[in-house]
PDB file of C-alpha atoms in Angstrom:
ATOM      1  CA  LEU A   1       6.085 -18.620  12.849  1.00 64.00           C
ATOM      2  CA  ALA A   2       7.985 -21.886  13.235  1.00 71.00           C
ATOM      3  CA  ILE A   3       6.956 -21.963  16.888  1.00 73.00           C
ATOM      4  CA  GLY A   4       3.331 -21.333  15.948  1.00 73.00           C
ATOM      5  CA  ARG A   5       3.459 -24.197  13.478  1.00 79.00           C
ATOM      6  CA  ASN A   6       5.175 -26.702  15.728  1.00 86.00           C
ATOM      7  CA  LEU A   7       4.862 -25.976  19.440  1.00 91.00           C
ATOM      8  CA  GLY A   8       1.176 -26.867  19.702  1.00 92.00           C
ATOM      9  CA  ALA A   9       1.876 -30.602  19.434  1.00 93.00           C
ATOM     10  CA  TYR A  10       4.303 -30.399  22.352  1.00 94.00           C
ATOM     11  CA  VAL A  11       1.787 -28.493  24.483  1.00 95.00           C
ATOM     12  CA  ILE A  12      -0.989 -30.974  23.751  1.00 94.00           C
ATOM     13  CA  ALA A  13       1.301 -33.951  24.432  1.00 95.00           C
ATOM     14  CA  ALA A  14       2.468 -32.477  27.743  1.00 96.00           C
ATOM     15  CA  ASP A  15      -1.128 -31.747  28.735  1.00 94.00           C
ATOM     16  CA  VAL A  16      -2.346 -35.252  27.834  1.00 94.00           C
ATOM     17  CA  LEU A  17       0.591 -36.763  29.755  1.00 96.00           C
ATOM     18  CA  ASP A  18      -0.189 -34.434  32.692  1.00 95.00           C
ATOM     19  CA  VAL A  19       3.334 -32.969  32.786  1.00 95.00           C
ATOM     20  CA  ARG A  20       2.839 -30.134  35.282  1.00 92.00           C
ATOM     21  CA  SER A  21       6.228 -29.640  36.942  1.00 88.00           C
ATOM     22  CA  SER A  22       9.471 -30.392  35.191  1.00 91.00           C
ATOM     23  CA  PRO A  23      11.967 -28.776  32.867  1.00 95.00           C
ATOM     24  CA  ILE A  24       9.519 -29.544  30.043  1.00 95.00           C
ATOM     25  CA  TYR A  25       6.723 -27.629  31.771  1.00 96.00           C
ATOM     26  CA  GLU A  26       9.021 -24.672  32.469  1.00 95.00           C
ATOM     27  CA  TRP A  27      10.291 -24.669  28.885  1.00 94.00           C
ATOM     28  CA  LEU A  28       6.778 -24.693  27.442  1.00 94.00           C
ATOM     29  CA  ALA A  29       5.484 -22.053  29.867  1.00 93.00           C
ATOM     30  CA  SER A  30       8.419 -19.786  28.973  1.00 91.00           C
ATOM     31  CA  PHE A  31       6.985 -19.240  25.489  1.00 88.00           C
ATOM     32  CA  LEU A  32       4.245 -17.050  26.964  1.00 88.00           C
ATOM     33  CA  THR A  33       6.823 -14.415  27.938  1.00 84.00           C
ATOM     34  CA  ARG A  34       9.797 -15.110  25.674  1.00 79.00           C
ATOM     35  CA  THR A  35      11.156 -12.655  23.151  1.00 74.00           C
ATOM     36  CA  LEU A  36      12.018 -14.381  19.892  1.00 69.00           C
ATOM     37  CA  ARG A  37      13.748 -13.471  16.679  1.00 67.00           C
ATOM     38  CA  ALA A  38      11.286 -12.755  13.876  1.00 61.00           C
ATOM     39  CA  ASN A  39      11.259 -15.077  10.860  1.00 60.00           C
ATOM     40  CA  ASN A  40      12.772 -12.826   8.227  1.00 58.00           C
ATOM     41  CA  THR A  41      14.384 -10.042  10.238  1.00 57.00           C
ATOM     42  CA  ASP A  42      16.550  -9.551  13.290  1.00 55.00           C
ATOM     43  CA  GLU A  43      13.596  -7.880  15.005  1.00 52.00           C
ATOM     44  CA  GLN A  44      12.741  -9.220  18.440  1.00 48.00           C
ATOM     45  CA  ILE A  45       9.117 -10.188  18.893  1.00 50.00           C
ATOM     46  CA  THR A  46       6.885 -11.286  21.735  1.00 59.00           C
ATOM     47  CA  VAL A  47       3.599 -13.143  21.585  1.00 70.00           C
ATOM     48  CA  ALA A  48       1.004 -10.814  20.066  1.00 78.00           C
ATOM     49  CA  ASN A  49      -2.770 -11.179  20.299  1.00 83.00           C
ATOM     50  CA  TRP A  50      -3.896 -12.124  16.774  1.00 87.00           C
ATOM     51  CA  PRO A  51      -2.492  -8.836  15.341  1.00 88.00           C
ATOM     52  CA  THR A  52      -3.502  -9.651  11.755  1.00 88.00           C
ATOM     53  CA  GLY A  53      -5.969 -11.876   9.989  1.00 88.00           C
ATOM     54  CA  SER A  54      -3.121 -13.981   8.639  1.00 90.00           C
ATOM     55  CA  ASN A  55      -2.068 -17.599   8.940  1.00 90.00           C
ATOM     56  CA  ALA A  56       0.819 -16.660  11.234  1.00 87.00           C
ATOM     57  CA  SER A  57      -1.537 -14.963  13.698  1.00 88.00           C
ATOM     58  CA  ALA A  58      -3.853 -17.969  13.642  1.00 92.00           C
ATOM     59  CA  GLN A  59      -1.053 -20.425  14.303  1.00 90.00           C
ATOM     60  CA  VAL A  60       0.526 -18.392  17.090  1.00 88.00           C
ATOM     61  CA  GLY A  61      -2.952 -17.720  18.481  1.00 91.00           C
ATOM     62  CA  PHE A  62      -3.635 -21.461  18.679  1.00 93.00           C
ATOM     63  CA  VAL A  63      -0.349 -22.181  20.450  1.00 92.00           C
ATOM     64  CA  THR A  64      -0.874 -19.324  22.893  1.00 92.00           C
ATOM     65  CA  ALA A  65      -4.414 -20.453  23.704  1.00 95.00           C
ATOM     66  CA  ALA A  66      -3.148 -24.007  24.271  1.00 95.00           C
ATOM     67  CA  LEU A  67      -0.317 -22.722  26.483  1.00 94.00           C
ATOM     68  CA  CYS A  68      -2.750 -20.589  28.483  1.00 95.00           C
ATOM     69  CA  VAL A  69      -5.004 -23.553  29.176  1.00 96.00           C
ATOM     70  CA  TYR A  70      -2.007 -25.796  29.919  1.00 97.00           C
ATOM     71  CA  THR A  71      -0.446 -23.330  32.367  1.00 96.00           C
ATOM     72  CA  GLY A  72      -3.737 -22.090  33.828  1.00 96.00           C
ATOM     73  CA  ASP A  73      -3.207 -18.506  32.611  1.00 95.00           C
ATOM     74  CA  LEU A  74      -6.923 -17.795  32.279  1.00 96.00           C
ATOM     75  CA  ASP A  75      -6.543 -14.001  32.186  1.00 95.00           C
ATOM     76  CA  ARG A  76      -4.327 -14.199  29.105  1.00 93.00           C
ATOM     77  CA  LEU A  77      -6.675 -16.800  27.621  1.00 96.00           C
ATOM     78  CA  ALA A  78      -9.565 -14.330  27.957  1.00 96.00           C
ATOM     79  CA  THR A  79      -7.515 -11.679  26.160  1.00 93.00           C
ATOM     80  CA  PHE A  80      -6.625 -14.100  23.367  1.00 93.00           C
ATOM     81  CA  TRP A  81     -10.304 -15.048  23.141  1.00 97.00           C
ATOM     82  CA  ASP A  82     -10.959 -11.441  22.120  1.00 96.00           C
ATOM     83  CA  GLY A  83      -8.270 -11.754  19.422  1.00 95.00           C
ATOM     84  CA  PHE A  84      -9.773 -15.012  18.178  1.00 97.00           C
ATOM     85  CA  ARG A  85     -13.204 -13.376  18.000  1.00 97.00           C
ATOM     86  CA  ARG A  86     -11.810 -10.549  15.863  1.00 96.00           C
ATOM     87  CA  TYR A  87     -10.061 -13.050  13.583  1.00 96.00           C
ATOM     88  CA  CYS A  88     -13.390 -14.860  13.139  1.00 96.00           C
ATOM     89  CA  GLY A  89     -15.121 -11.653  12.062  1.00 95.00           C
ATOM     90  CA  ASP A  90     -16.541 -10.351  15.334  1.00 95.00           C
ATOM     91  CA  ARG A  91     -16.118  -6.583  15.065  1.00 94.00           C
ATOM     92  CA  THR A  92     -17.358  -6.097  18.655  1.00 95.00           C
ATOM     93  CA  SER A  93     -14.026  -7.512  19.865  1.00 95.00           C
ATOM     94  CA  PRO A  94     -11.786  -4.816  21.390  1.00 95.00           C
ATOM     95  CA  VAL A  95      -8.723  -6.259  19.624  1.00 93.00           C
ATOM     96  CA  ALA A  96      -7.694  -4.359  16.494  1.00 92.00           C
ATOM     97  CA  GLN A  97      -6.198  -6.176  13.531  1.00 92.00           C
ATOM     98  CA  THR A  98      -4.315  -4.958  10.507  1.00 91.00           C
ATOM     99  CA  SER A  99      -4.834  -6.112   6.956  1.00 91.00           C
ATOM    100  CA  ASN A 100      -2.335  -6.358   4.139  1.00 89.00           C
ATOM    101  CA  SER A 101      -5.003  -5.777   1.479  1.00 90.00           C
ATOM    102  CA  ASP A 102      -8.103  -3.597   1.575  1.00 94.00           C
ATOM    103  CA  ALA A 103      -9.343  -5.485  -1.511  1.00 95.00           C
ATOM    104  CA  TRP A 104     -10.144  -8.534   0.611  1.00 95.00           C
ATOM    105  CA  GLN A 105     -11.794  -6.614   3.450  1.00 95.00           C
ATOM    106  CA  VAL A 106     -15.518  -5.979   3.174  1.00 94.00           C
ATOM    107  CA  THR A 107     -14.987  -3.148   5.689  1.00 94.00           C
ATOM    108  CA  PRO A 108     -11.399  -1.931   5.114  1.00 95.00           C
ATOM    109  CA  SER A 109     -11.607   0.571   7.981  1.00 96.00           C
ATOM    110  CA  ASP A 110     -12.388  -2.274  10.425  1.00 95.00           C
ATOM    111  CA  PRO A 111     -10.438  -5.351   9.255  1.00 96.00           C
ATOM    112  CA  VAL A 112     -11.085  -8.897  10.446  1.00 95.00           C
ATOM    113  CA  GLY A 113      -9.559 -12.235   9.531  1.00 95.00           C
ATOM    114  CA  ILE A 114     -12.622 -14.029   8.153  1.00 95.00           C
ATOM    115  CA  GLN A 115     -15.043 -11.921   6.136  1.00 95.00           C
ATOM    116  CA  ASP A 116     -18.716 -11.565   7.074  1.00 92.00           C
ATOM    117  CA  ARG A 117     -21.421 -14.011   6.059  1.00 91.00           C
ATOM    118  CA  GLY A 118     -23.025 -12.738   2.876  1.00 93.00           C
ATOM    119  CA  ALA A 119     -20.219 -10.237   2.171  1.00 94.00           C
ATOM    120  CA  VAL A 120     -20.006  -9.128  -1.451  1.00 95.00           C
ATOM    121  CA  LYS A 121     -17.468  -6.822  -3.051  1.00 93.00           C
ATOM    122  CA  ASN A 122     -17.345  -5.752  -6.706  1.00 90.00           C
ATOM    123  CA  GLY A 123     -20.226  -8.155  -7.306  1.00 95.00           C
ATOM    124  CA  CYS A 124     -18.232 -11.151  -6.031  1.00 95.00           C
ATOM    125  CA  ARG A 125     -18.758 -13.176  -2.876  1.00 94.00           C
ATOM    126  CA  LEU A 126     -16.241 -12.509  -0.129  1.00 93.00           C
ATOM    127  CA  ASP A 127     -18.041 -14.256   2.718  1.00 92.00           C
ATOM    128  CA  GLY A 128     -15.822 -16.658   4.610  1.00 93.00           C
ATOM    129  CA  ALA A 129     -12.659 -15.496   2.872  1.00 94.00           C
ATOM    130  CA  ILE A 130      -9.581 -15.180   5.053  1.00 95.00           C
ATOM    131  CA  GLY A 131      -8.627 -11.788   3.630  1.00 94.00           C
ATOM    132  CA  ASN A 132      -4.917 -11.533   4.451  1.00 94.00           C
ATOM    133  CA  ASP A 133      -4.252 -15.035   3.221  1.00 95.00           C
ATOM    134  CA  MET A 134      -6.386 -14.740   0.085  1.00 95.00           C
ATOM    135  CA  SER A 135      -4.555 -11.530  -0.848  1.00 95.00           C
ATOM    136  CA  ARG A 136      -1.455 -13.677  -1.427  1.00 94.00           C
ATOM    137  CA  GLY A 137      -3.274 -14.742  -4.602  1.00 94.00           C
ATOM    138  CA  GLY A 138      -3.740 -11.133  -5.674  1.00 95.00           C
ATOM    139  CA  ASP A 139      -6.303  -8.402  -5.157  1.00 94.00           C
ATOM    140  CA  ASN A 140      -8.789  -9.596  -7.782  1.00 95.00           C
ATOM    141  CA  VAL A 141     -11.503 -10.870  -5.435  1.00 94.00           C
ATOM    142  CA  CYS A 142     -13.563 -12.157  -8.357  1.00 95.00           C
ATOM    143  CA  SER A 143     -10.792 -14.349  -9.738  1.00 94.00           C
ATOM    144  CA  PRO A 144      -7.868 -14.755  -7.311  1.00 92.00           C
ATOM    145  CA  LEU A 145      -4.839 -16.828  -8.128  1.00 95.00           C
ATOM    146  CA  TYR A 146      -4.351 -20.034  -6.163  1.00 95.00           C
ATOM    147  CA  THR A 147      -2.679 -19.733  -2.773  1.00 95.00           C
ATOM    148  CA  GLN A 148      -2.256 -22.261   0.031  1.00 94.00           C
ATOM    149  CA  TYR A 149      -2.119 -19.577   2.723  1.00 93.00           C
ATOM    150  CA  PRO A 150      -5.806 -19.844   3.736  1.00 93.00           C
ATOM    151  CA  TRP A 151      -5.335 -23.566   4.410  1.00 92.00           C
ATOM    152  CA  VAL A 152      -2.333 -22.776   6.602  1.00 91.00           C
ATOM    153  CA  GLY A 153      -4.447 -20.232   8.473  1.00 91.00           C
ATOM    154  CA  LEU A 154      -7.090 -22.857   9.119  1.00 94.00           C
ATOM    155  CA  GLU A 155      -4.343 -25.086  10.577  1.00 92.00           C
ATOM    156  CA  GLY A 156      -4.216 -22.518  13.393  1.00 93.00           C
ATOM    157  CA  ALA A 157      -7.793 -21.289  13.570  1.00 95.00           C
ATOM    158  CA  VAL A 158      -9.504 -24.683  13.800  1.00 96.00           C
ATOM    159  CA  PRO A 159      -7.332 -26.067  16.637  1.00 96.00           C
ATOM    160  CA  ALA A 160      -7.654 -22.689  18.393  1.00 96.00           C
ATOM    161  CA  ALA A 161     -11.436 -23.052  18.200  1.00 97.00           C
ATOM    162  CA  LEU A 162     -11.148 -26.523  19.739  1.00 97.00           C
ATOM    163  CA  VAL A 163      -8.993 -25.194  22.588  1.00 97.00           C
ATOM    164  CA  PHE A 164     -11.367 -22.307  23.275  1.00 98.00           C
ATOM    165  CA  ALA A 165     -14.439 -24.558  23.090  1.00 98.00           C
ATOM    166  CA  ARG A 166     -12.908 -27.043  25.535  1.00 96.00           C
ATOM    167  CA  ALA A 167     -12.129 -24.102  27.842  1.00 97.00           C
ATOM    168  CA  GLY A 168     -15.817 -23.117  27.837  1.00 98.00           C
ATOM    169  CA  TYR A 169     -15.864 -20.378  25.193  1.00 98.00           C
ATOM    170  CA  PRO A 170     -18.508 -20.464  22.407  1.00 98.00           C
ATOM    171  CA  ALA A 171     -15.846 -20.725  19.707  1.00 97.00           C
ATOM    172  CA  TRP A 172     -18.063 -22.383  17.108  1.00 96.00           C
ATOM    173  CA  ASP A 173     -20.635 -19.595  17.358  1.00 95.00           C
ATOM    174  CA  VAL A 174     -18.293 -16.645  16.700  1.00 93.00           C
ATOM    175  CA  GLY A 175     -18.616 -14.539  13.571  1.00 80.00           C
ATOM    176  CA  GLY A 176     -21.452 -14.101  11.201  1.00 63.00           C
TER     177      GLY A 176
END
């Protein structure tokens, strides 16, 4: 998660400065294939394709998209585009996501990050909610407790949309 929150600035700076061959380039490119220690466990992890609708997936998804554009890995970028689409609510994406709370999913059997336009559950609007992050404020969709997690998720999702849009994908048109 720390890499997802911080590496993007380095990638953008290297791209703007046109650093294409140096130890910096090699170091940045290595994050596409590196195995890292997970935040709270000793588990080894590799870059996953937006596996959940959470802030961590959004932040890592942004960094990976930026790295793909920076290194020219357009095949991986296309795969991560599918993950971004699912995060944004596009259920036609082949990427599956998990959810940590069915309460915040309008379709619990087919979870997405951002809930569908017009979605209502238990008589309360769910449209636009980032389900995994909102669930940190509890499962009462009509009156959730405050949580900053959705804002953190947007810190990844919005720059990811910018990266995808600049790479020619219709990022601002995804979802409902």
